[in-house]
PDB file of C-alpha atoms in Angstrom:
ATOM      1  CA  MET A   1     102.331 117.099  77.179  1.00 40.00           C
ATOM      2  CA  ARG A   2     102.291 113.298  77.250  1.00 46.00           C
ATOM      3  CA  LEU A   3     104.500 111.748  79.939  1.00 48.00           C
ATOM      4  CA  ALA A   4     107.231 109.376  78.795  1.00 55.00           C
ATOM      5  CA  LYS A   5     106.252 105.749  79.107  1.00 65.00           C
ATOM      6  CA  LYS A   6     108.092 103.804  81.777  1.00 74.00           C
ATOM      7  CA  PRO A   7     110.297 101.091  80.286  1.00 80.00           C
ATOM      8  CA  VAL A   8     109.207  97.490  80.721  1.00 89.00           C
ATOM      9  CA  VAL A   9     110.838  95.805  83.705  1.00 92.00           C
ATOM     10  CA  THR A  10     113.160  92.969  82.717  1.00 95.00           C
ATOM     11  CA  LEU A  11     115.285  90.677  84.835  1.00 95.00           C
ATOM     12  CA  GLU A  12     118.487  92.283  83.551  1.00 95.00           C
ATOM     13  CA  ALA A  13     117.251  95.818  84.235  1.00 95.00           C
ATOM     14  CA  MET A  14     116.028  94.790  87.679  1.00 94.00           C
ATOM     15  CA  ARG A  15     119.391  93.248  88.628  1.00 95.00           C
ATOM     16  CA  LEU A  16     121.193  96.391  87.496  1.00 95.00           C
ATOM     17  CA  HIS A  17     118.798  98.644  89.400  1.00 94.00           C
ATOM     18  CA  ALA A  18     119.129  96.485  92.520  1.00 94.00           C
ATOM     19  CA  ARG A  19     122.908  96.895  92.432  1.00 94.00           C
ATOM     20  CA  GLN A  20     122.717 100.623  91.790  1.00 95.00           C
ATOM     21  CA  ARG A  21     120.205 101.346  94.589  1.00 93.00           C
ATOM     22  CA  GLN A  22     121.218  98.605  97.025  1.00 94.00           C
ATOM     23  CA  ILE A  23     122.765 100.919  99.629  1.00 94.00           C
ATOM     24  CA  GLU A  24     119.762 103.260  99.572  1.00 94.00           C
ATOM     25  CA  ILE A  25     117.239 100.411  99.710  1.00 94.00           C
ATOM     26  CA  ARG A  26     118.979  98.639 102.580  1.00 94.00           C
ATOM     27  CA  ALA A  27     119.256 101.928 104.468  1.00 95.00           C
ATOM     28  CA  ARG A  28     115.507 102.399 104.074  1.00 93.00           C
ATOM     29  CA  LEU A  29     114.798  98.894 105.396  1.00 94.00           C
ATOM     30  CA  ASP A  30     117.137  99.584 108.329  1.00 94.00           C
ATOM     31  CA  GLU A  31     115.150 102.762 108.985  1.00 93.00           C
ATOM     32  CA  PHE A  32     111.944 100.716 109.124  1.00 93.00           C
ATOM     33  CA  ALA A  33     113.589  98.269 111.559  1.00 93.00           C
ATOM     34  CA  ARG A  34     114.535 101.141 113.868  1.00 92.00           C
ATOM     35  CA  VAL A  35     110.902 102.240 113.956  1.00 91.00           C
ATOM     36  CA  ARG A  36     109.937  98.837 115.346  1.00 89.00           C
ATOM     37  CA  GLU A  37     112.734  98.978 117.916  1.00 89.00           C
ATOM     38  CA  ARG A  38     112.342 102.568 119.097  1.00 90.00           C
ATOM     39  CA  ALA A  39     109.001 104.096 118.111  1.00 87.00           C
ATOM     40  CA  ASP A  40     106.396 104.840 120.745  1.00 93.00           C
ATOM     41  CA  ASP A  41     102.701 104.152 120.254  1.00 94.00           C
ATOM     42  CA  GLU A  42     102.021 107.711 119.101  1.00 93.00           C
ATOM     43  CA  GLU A  43     104.506 107.275 116.246  1.00 93.00           C
ATOM     44  CA  LEU A  44     102.972 103.920 115.325  1.00 95.00           C
ATOM     45  CA  LEU A  45      99.532 105.520 115.176  1.00 95.00           C
ATOM     46  CA  ALA A  46     100.936 108.184 112.854  1.00 95.00           C
ATOM     47  CA  GLU A  47     102.394 105.470 110.592  1.00 95.00           C
ATOM     48  CA  LEU A  48      99.042 103.702 110.547  1.00 96.00           C
ATOM     49  CA  VAL A  49      97.260 106.909 109.581  1.00 96.00           C
ATOM     50  CA  PHE A  50      99.865 107.594 106.886  1.00 95.00           C
ATOM     51  CA  CYS A  51      98.964 104.249 105.300  1.00 94.00           C
ATOM     52  CA  ILE A  52      95.253 105.074 105.550  1.00 95.00           C
ATOM     53  CA  PHE A  53      96.057 108.258 103.645  1.00 94.00           C
ATOM     54  CA  THR A  54      97.968 106.497 100.871  1.00 91.00           C
ATOM     55  CA  ALA A  55      95.070 104.186  99.954  1.00 87.00           C
ATOM     56  CA  GLY A  56      93.585 105.555  96.733  1.00 84.00           C
ATOM     57  CA  ALA A  57      96.197 108.312  96.722  1.00 85.00           C
ATOM     58  CA  SER A  58      99.980 108.613  96.487  1.00 85.00           C
ATOM     59  CA  ALA A  59     102.797 108.198  98.990  1.00 84.00           C
ATOM     60  CA  LYS A  60     103.622 111.888  98.601  1.00 88.00           C
ATOM     61  CA  MET A  61     100.031 112.903  99.338  1.00 92.00           C
ATOM     62  CA  GLY A  62     100.127 110.612 102.362  1.00 91.00           C
ATOM     63  CA  LEU A  63     103.327 112.259 103.617  1.00 92.00           C
ATOM     64  CA  ARG A  64     101.897 115.771 103.230  1.00 94.00           C
ATOM     65  CA  SER A  65      98.672 114.735 104.935  1.00 95.00           C
ATOM     66  CA  ILE A  66     100.261 113.088 107.957  1.00 94.00           C
ATOM     67  CA  GLU A  67     102.419 116.131 108.628  1.00 94.00           C
ATOM     68  CA  VAL A  68      99.310 118.315 108.676  1.00 94.00           C
ATOM     69  CA  VAL A  69      97.345 116.154 111.145  1.00 94.00           C
ATOM     70  CA  ARG A  70     100.131 114.663 113.270  1.00 93.00           C
ATOM     71  CA  PRO A  71      99.494 117.024 116.252  1.00 92.00           C
ATOM     72  CA  LEU A  72      95.759 116.290 116.043  1.00 93.00           C
ATOM     73  CA  LEU A  73      95.718 112.507 115.884  1.00 93.00           C
ATOM     74  CA  LYS A  74      95.058 111.636 119.513  1.00 89.00           C
ATOM     75  CA  SER A  75      92.242 114.032 120.267  1.00 90.00           C
ATOM     76  CA  ALA A  76      90.874 115.993 117.296  1.00 93.00           C
ATOM     77  CA  ALA A  77      87.250 115.600 116.240  1.00 94.00           C
ATOM     78  CA  HIS A  78      86.158 114.718 112.716  1.00 94.00           C
ATOM     79  CA  GLU A  79      85.504 118.318 111.649  1.00 95.00           C
ATOM     80  CA  GLU A  80      88.898 119.561 112.830  1.00 95.00           C
ATOM     81  CA  LEU A  81      90.706 116.791 110.982  1.00 95.00           C
ATOM     82  CA  ALA A  82      88.657 117.329 107.821  1.00 95.00           C
ATOM     83  CA  ASN A  83      89.374 121.057 107.871  1.00 95.00           C
ATOM     84  CA  ALA A  84      93.098 120.408 108.282  1.00 95.00           C
ATOM     85  CA  LEU A  85      93.095 117.974 105.340  1.00 95.00           C
ATOM     86  CA  THR A  86      91.069 120.146 102.973  1.00 96.00           C
ATOM     87  CA  GLY A  87      93.281 121.052 100.035  1.00 94.00           C
ATOM     88  CA  VAL A  88      95.902 118.544 101.172  1.00 94.00           C
ATOM     89  CA  HIS A  89      94.249 115.156 100.692  1.00 95.00           C
ATOM     90  CA  ARG A  90      91.886 114.050  97.935  1.00 93.00           C
ATOM     91  CA  TYR A  91      89.310 112.754 100.440  1.00 94.00           C
ATOM     92  CA  PRO A  92      89.492 114.980 103.533  1.00 94.00           C
ATOM     93  CA  ARG A  93      86.160 114.037 105.103  1.00 95.00           C
ATOM     94  CA  ALA A  94      86.259 110.307 104.339  1.00 95.00           C
ATOM     95  CA  ARG A  95      89.814 109.850 105.589  1.00 95.00           C
ATOM     96  CA  SER A  96      89.069 111.907 108.706  1.00 95.00           C
ATOM     97  CA  GLY A  97      86.171 109.570 109.431  1.00 96.00           C
ATOM     98  CA  TYR A  98      88.474 106.577 109.040  1.00 96.00           C
ATOM     99  CA  ILE A  99      90.896 108.095 111.561  1.00 96.00           C
ATOM    100  CA  ILE A 100      88.168 108.721 114.143  1.00 96.00           C
ATOM    101  CA  THR A 101      86.680 105.225 113.807  1.00 97.00           C
ATOM    102  CA  THR A 102      90.090 103.547 113.942  1.00 97.00           C
ATOM    103  CA  ARG A 103      91.277 105.623 116.894  1.00 96.00           C
ATOM    104  CA  GLU A 104      88.133 104.828 118.898  1.00 96.00           C
ATOM    105  CA  PHE A 105      88.453 101.129 118.106  1.00 97.00           C
ATOM    106  CA  LEU A 106      92.114 101.011 119.140  1.00 97.00           C
ATOM    107  CA  GLU A 107      91.391 102.917 122.341  1.00 96.00           C
ATOM    108  CA  ASN A 108      88.841 100.258 123.302  1.00 96.00           C
ATOM    109  CA  ASP A 109      90.835  97.295 121.989  1.00 96.00           C
ATOM    110  CA  CYS A 110      94.301  98.011 123.345  1.00 96.00           C
ATOM    111  CA  GLY A 111      94.338 101.468 124.886  1.00 95.00           C
ATOM    112  CA  LEU A 112      96.192 102.655 121.743  1.00 95.00           C
ATOM    113  CA  CYS A 113      99.127 100.433 122.772  1.00 95.00           C
ATOM    114  CA  LEU A 114      99.812  99.383 119.207  1.00 95.00           C
ATOM    115  CA  HIS A 115     103.336  98.100 119.755  1.00 93.00           C
ATOM    116  CA  GLN A 116     102.244  95.614 122.411  1.00 94.00           C
ATOM    117  CA  ARG A 117      99.181  94.595 120.393  1.00 95.00           C
ATOM    118  CA  LEU A 118     101.202  93.831 117.263  1.00 95.00           C
ATOM    119  CA  GLU A 119     104.018  92.054 119.096  1.00 93.00           C
ATOM    120  CA  ALA A 120     101.447  89.767 120.738  1.00 94.00           C
ATOM    121  CA  PHE A 121     101.088  87.990 117.396  1.00 93.00           C
ATOM    122  CA  ALA A 122     104.709  86.809 117.779  1.00 85.00           C
ATOM    123  CA  ASP A 123     105.738  85.019 114.556  1.00 82.00           C
ATOM    124  CA  ASN A 124     102.210  84.671 113.186  1.00 88.00           C
ATOM    125  CA  THR A 125     102.638  87.099 110.318  1.00 90.00           C
ATOM    126  CA  ASP A 126      99.337  86.174 108.646  1.00 94.00           C
ATOM    127  CA  ALA A 127      97.298  86.724 111.811  1.00 96.00           C
ATOM    128  CA  ARG A 128      98.937  90.105 112.417  1.00 96.00           C
ATOM    129  CA  ARG A 129      98.037  91.342 108.951  1.00 97.00           C
ATOM    130  CA  ASP A 130      94.588  89.720 109.036  1.00 97.00           C
ATOM    131  CA  TRP A 131      93.820  91.654 112.223  1.00 97.00           C
ATOM    132  CA  LEU A 132      94.649  94.952 110.533  1.00 97.00           C
ATOM    133  CA  ALA A 133      92.975  94.191 107.208  1.00 96.00           C
ATOM    134  CA  ARG A 134      89.836  92.395 108.378  1.00 96.00           C
ATOM    135  CA  THR A 135      88.877  94.039 111.676  1.00 96.00           C
ATOM    136  CA  ARG A 136      85.818  96.214 111.047  1.00 94.00           C
ATOM    137  CA  GLY A 137      86.901  98.877 113.502  1.00 96.00           C
ATOM    138  CA  ILE A 138      90.125  99.535 111.600  1.00 96.00           C
ATOM    139  CA  LYS A 139      89.001 101.564 108.597  1.00 95.00           C
ATOM    140  CA  GLY A 140      90.812 102.135 105.336  1.00 92.00           C
ATOM    141  CA  LEU A 141      93.276  99.258 105.431  1.00 92.00           C
ATOM    142  CA  GLY A 142      92.979  96.365 103.022  1.00 93.00           C
ATOM    143  CA  TYR A 143      95.747  93.829 102.552  1.00 96.00           C
ATOM    144  CA  LYS A 144      97.915  96.220 100.562  1.00 95.00           C
ATOM    145  CA  GLU A 145      97.893  99.012 103.135  1.00 95.00           C
ATOM    146  CA  ALA A 146      98.066  96.639 106.104  1.00 97.00           C
ATOM    147  CA  SER A 147     101.210  95.217 104.499  1.00 96.00           C
ATOM    148  CA  HIS A 148     102.476  98.740 103.845  1.00 94.00           C
ATOM    149  CA  PHE A 149     102.029  99.710 107.495  1.00 96.00           C
ATOM    150  CA  LEU A 150     103.718  96.581 108.825  1.00 96.00           C
ATOM    151  CA  ARG A 151     106.672  96.994 106.453  1.00 95.00           C
ATOM    152  CA  ASN A 152     107.061 100.657 107.429  1.00 94.00           C
ATOM    153  CA  ILE A 153     107.297  99.789 111.117  1.00 95.00           C
ATOM    154  CA  GLY A 154     109.898  97.087 110.664  1.00 94.00           C
ATOM    155  CA  TYR A 155     108.037  93.809 110.101  1.00 94.00           C
ATOM    156  CA  ARG A 156     109.428  91.841 107.181  1.00 94.00           C
ATOM    157  CA  GLY A 157     107.930  89.386 104.716  1.00 94.00           C
ATOM    158  CA  TYR A 158     104.975  91.420 103.454  1.00 96.00           C
ATOM    159  CA  ALA A 159     104.437  92.485  99.829  1.00 95.00           C
ATOM    160  CA  ILE A 160     102.870  95.876  99.131  1.00 95.00           C
ATOM    161  CA  LEU A 161     100.975  94.977  95.974  1.00 96.00           C
ATOM    162  CA  ASP A 162     100.243  98.416  94.574  1.00 93.00           C
ATOM    163  CA  LYS A 163      99.902  99.212  90.867  1.00 92.00           C
ATOM    164  CA  HIS A 164     103.679  99.649  90.422  1.00 93.00           C
ATOM    165  CA  ILE A 165     104.560  96.275  91.937  1.00 95.00           C
ATOM    166  CA  LEU A 166     101.757  94.466  90.116  1.00 97.00           C
ATOM    167  CA  LYS A 167     102.717  95.987  86.760  1.00 96.00           C
ATOM    168  CA  SER A 168     106.349  95.007  87.340  1.00 96.00           C
ATOM    169  CA  LEU A 169     105.458  91.435  88.288  1.00 97.00           C
ATOM    170  CA  TYR A 170     103.275  91.200  85.192  1.00 97.00           C
ATOM    171  CA  GLU A 171     106.081  92.469  82.963  1.00 96.00           C
ATOM    172  CA  LEU A 172     108.439  89.931  84.553  1.00 96.00           C
ATOM    173  CA  LYS A 173     105.826  87.217  83.806  1.00 96.00           C
ATOM    174  CA  VAL A 174     105.537  86.347  87.487  1.00 97.00           C
ATOM    175  CA  ILE A 175     101.762  86.902  87.366  1.00 97.00           C
ATOM    176  CA  ASP A 176      99.231  86.641  84.533  1.00 96.00           C
ATOM    177  CA  SER A 177      97.490  89.977  85.128  1.00 96.00           C
ATOM    178  CA  PRO A 178      98.385  93.314  86.754  1.00 96.00           C
ATOM    179  CA  ALA A 179      94.849  93.670  88.135  1.00 96.00           C
ATOM    180  CA  PRO A 180      94.758  94.281  91.920  1.00 95.00           C
ATOM    181  CA  PRO A 181      93.944  91.074  93.850  1.00 96.00           C
ATOM    182  CA  ALA A 182      90.407  91.518  95.139  1.00 93.00           C
ATOM    183  CA  THR A 183      90.391  88.900  97.904  1.00 95.00           C
ATOM    184  CA  ARG A 184      92.674  87.671 100.666  1.00 96.00           C
ATOM    185  CA  THR A 185      93.251  84.400  98.824  1.00 97.00           C
ATOM    186  CA  LYS A 186      94.274  86.181  95.633  1.00 97.00           C
ATOM    187  CA  TYR A 187      96.507  88.615  97.502  1.00 97.00           C
ATOM    188  CA  LEU A 188      98.360  85.819  99.267  1.00 97.00           C
ATOM    189  CA  ALA A 189      98.698  83.886  95.994  1.00 97.00           C
ATOM    190  CA  VAL A 190     100.406  86.836  94.281  1.00 97.00           C
ATOM    191  CA  GLU A 191     102.572  87.428  97.335  1.00 97.00           C
ATOM    192  CA  GLU A 192     103.631  83.784  97.318  1.00 97.00           C
ATOM    193  CA  ARG A 193     104.591  84.003  93.643  1.00 97.00           C
ATOM    194  CA  MET A 194     106.623  87.117  94.384  1.00 97.00           C
ATOM    195  CA  GLN A 195     108.384  85.351  97.261  1.00 97.00           C
ATOM    196  CA  SER A 196     109.230  82.391  95.010  1.00 97.00           C
ATOM    197  CA  TYR A 197     110.517  84.723  92.330  1.00 97.00           C
ATOM    198  CA  ALA A 198     112.734  86.578  94.815  1.00 97.00           C
ATOM    199  CA  SER A 199     114.216  83.243  95.849  1.00 96.00           C
ATOM    200  CA  ASP A 200     114.707  82.174  92.223  1.00 96.00           C
ATOM    201  CA  VAL A 201     116.631  85.335  91.326  1.00 95.00           C
ATOM    202  CA  ASN A 202     118.518  85.374  94.630  1.00 95.00           C
ATOM    203  CA  LEU A 203     117.133  88.685  95.866  1.00 95.00           C
ATOM    204  CA  ASP A 204     115.913  89.480  99.372  1.00 95.00           C
ATOM    205  CA  PHE A 205     112.105  89.584  99.246  1.00 96.00           C
ATOM    206  CA  ASP A 206     111.759  92.907 101.071  1.00 95.00           C
ATOM    207  CA  GLU A 207     114.456  94.461  98.906  1.00 95.00           C
ATOM    208  CA  LEU A 208     112.698  93.238  95.763  1.00 96.00           C
ATOM    209  CA  ASP A 209     109.561  95.159  96.714  1.00 94.00           C
ATOM    210  CA  LEU A 210     111.522  98.413  96.946  1.00 94.00           C
ATOM    211  CA  VAL A 211     113.586  97.645  93.836  1.00 95.00           C
ATOM    212  CA  LEU A 212     110.457  97.239  91.712  1.00 95.00           C
ATOM    213  CA  TRP A 213     108.708 100.250  93.246  1.00 92.00           C
ATOM    214  CA  SER A 214     111.709 102.511  92.710  1.00 92.00           C
ATOM    215  CA  MET A 215     112.112 101.311  89.125  1.00 92.00           C
ATOM    216  CA  LYS A 216     108.602 102.565  88.370  1.00 90.00           C
ATOM    217  CA  THR A 217     108.654 105.741  90.486  1.00 86.00           C
ATOM    218  CA  GLY A 218     112.336 106.703  90.556  1.00 83.00           C
ATOM    219  CA  GLU A 219     112.226 106.965  94.359  1.00 81.00           C
ATOM    220  CA  VAL A 220     112.748 104.862  97.471  1.00 80.00           C
ATOM    221  CA  LEU A 221     110.004 106.257  99.678  1.00 72.00           C
ATOM    222  CA  LYS A 222     108.199 104.592 102.542  1.00 68.00           C
TER     223      LYS A 222
END
């Protein structure tokens, strides 16, 4: 059976959706802010791994996967992680390898003290994301998933340019193509256009991201 086509996003539909889901969306952003305030480094590592899982997969697959490996994150070997993820994630061995490489890098870089490491960037939002997206030892995070991770742990001002957001921005004529931005420069250019658009329509930038995502998916997930 063919799935029903999602309606094209328009300004009027977006404004209506933003009003209808405003309480839920703001509650979700408040939840992210509390993670930044209260989470320990073990929780931050789990959030990072969740975002590694969502790359090339879905948020729901990422949620199922992180629950399976959460008790194993700090010490499990590659084989144990891969076995746990088999039948749960699309790429059990590859993602397990990413976790091992990233964990070893972070142990050497900051003793797995992620909160302190990220806060050291102070207000330099670009440098914080660049560190996550461009450091070789951190595997599986490009600009989209680095932004996703930072948003989920309470940092604001980052766009998660997945296929749903890009399609929405294209339909709103904010961008000329829904193709994923392949470079840092292109990613930042789309993000800047999205920020300008949010300002033009008088919507909080971080709320706009969740408004568009929930319009396409029907949910306000992390």
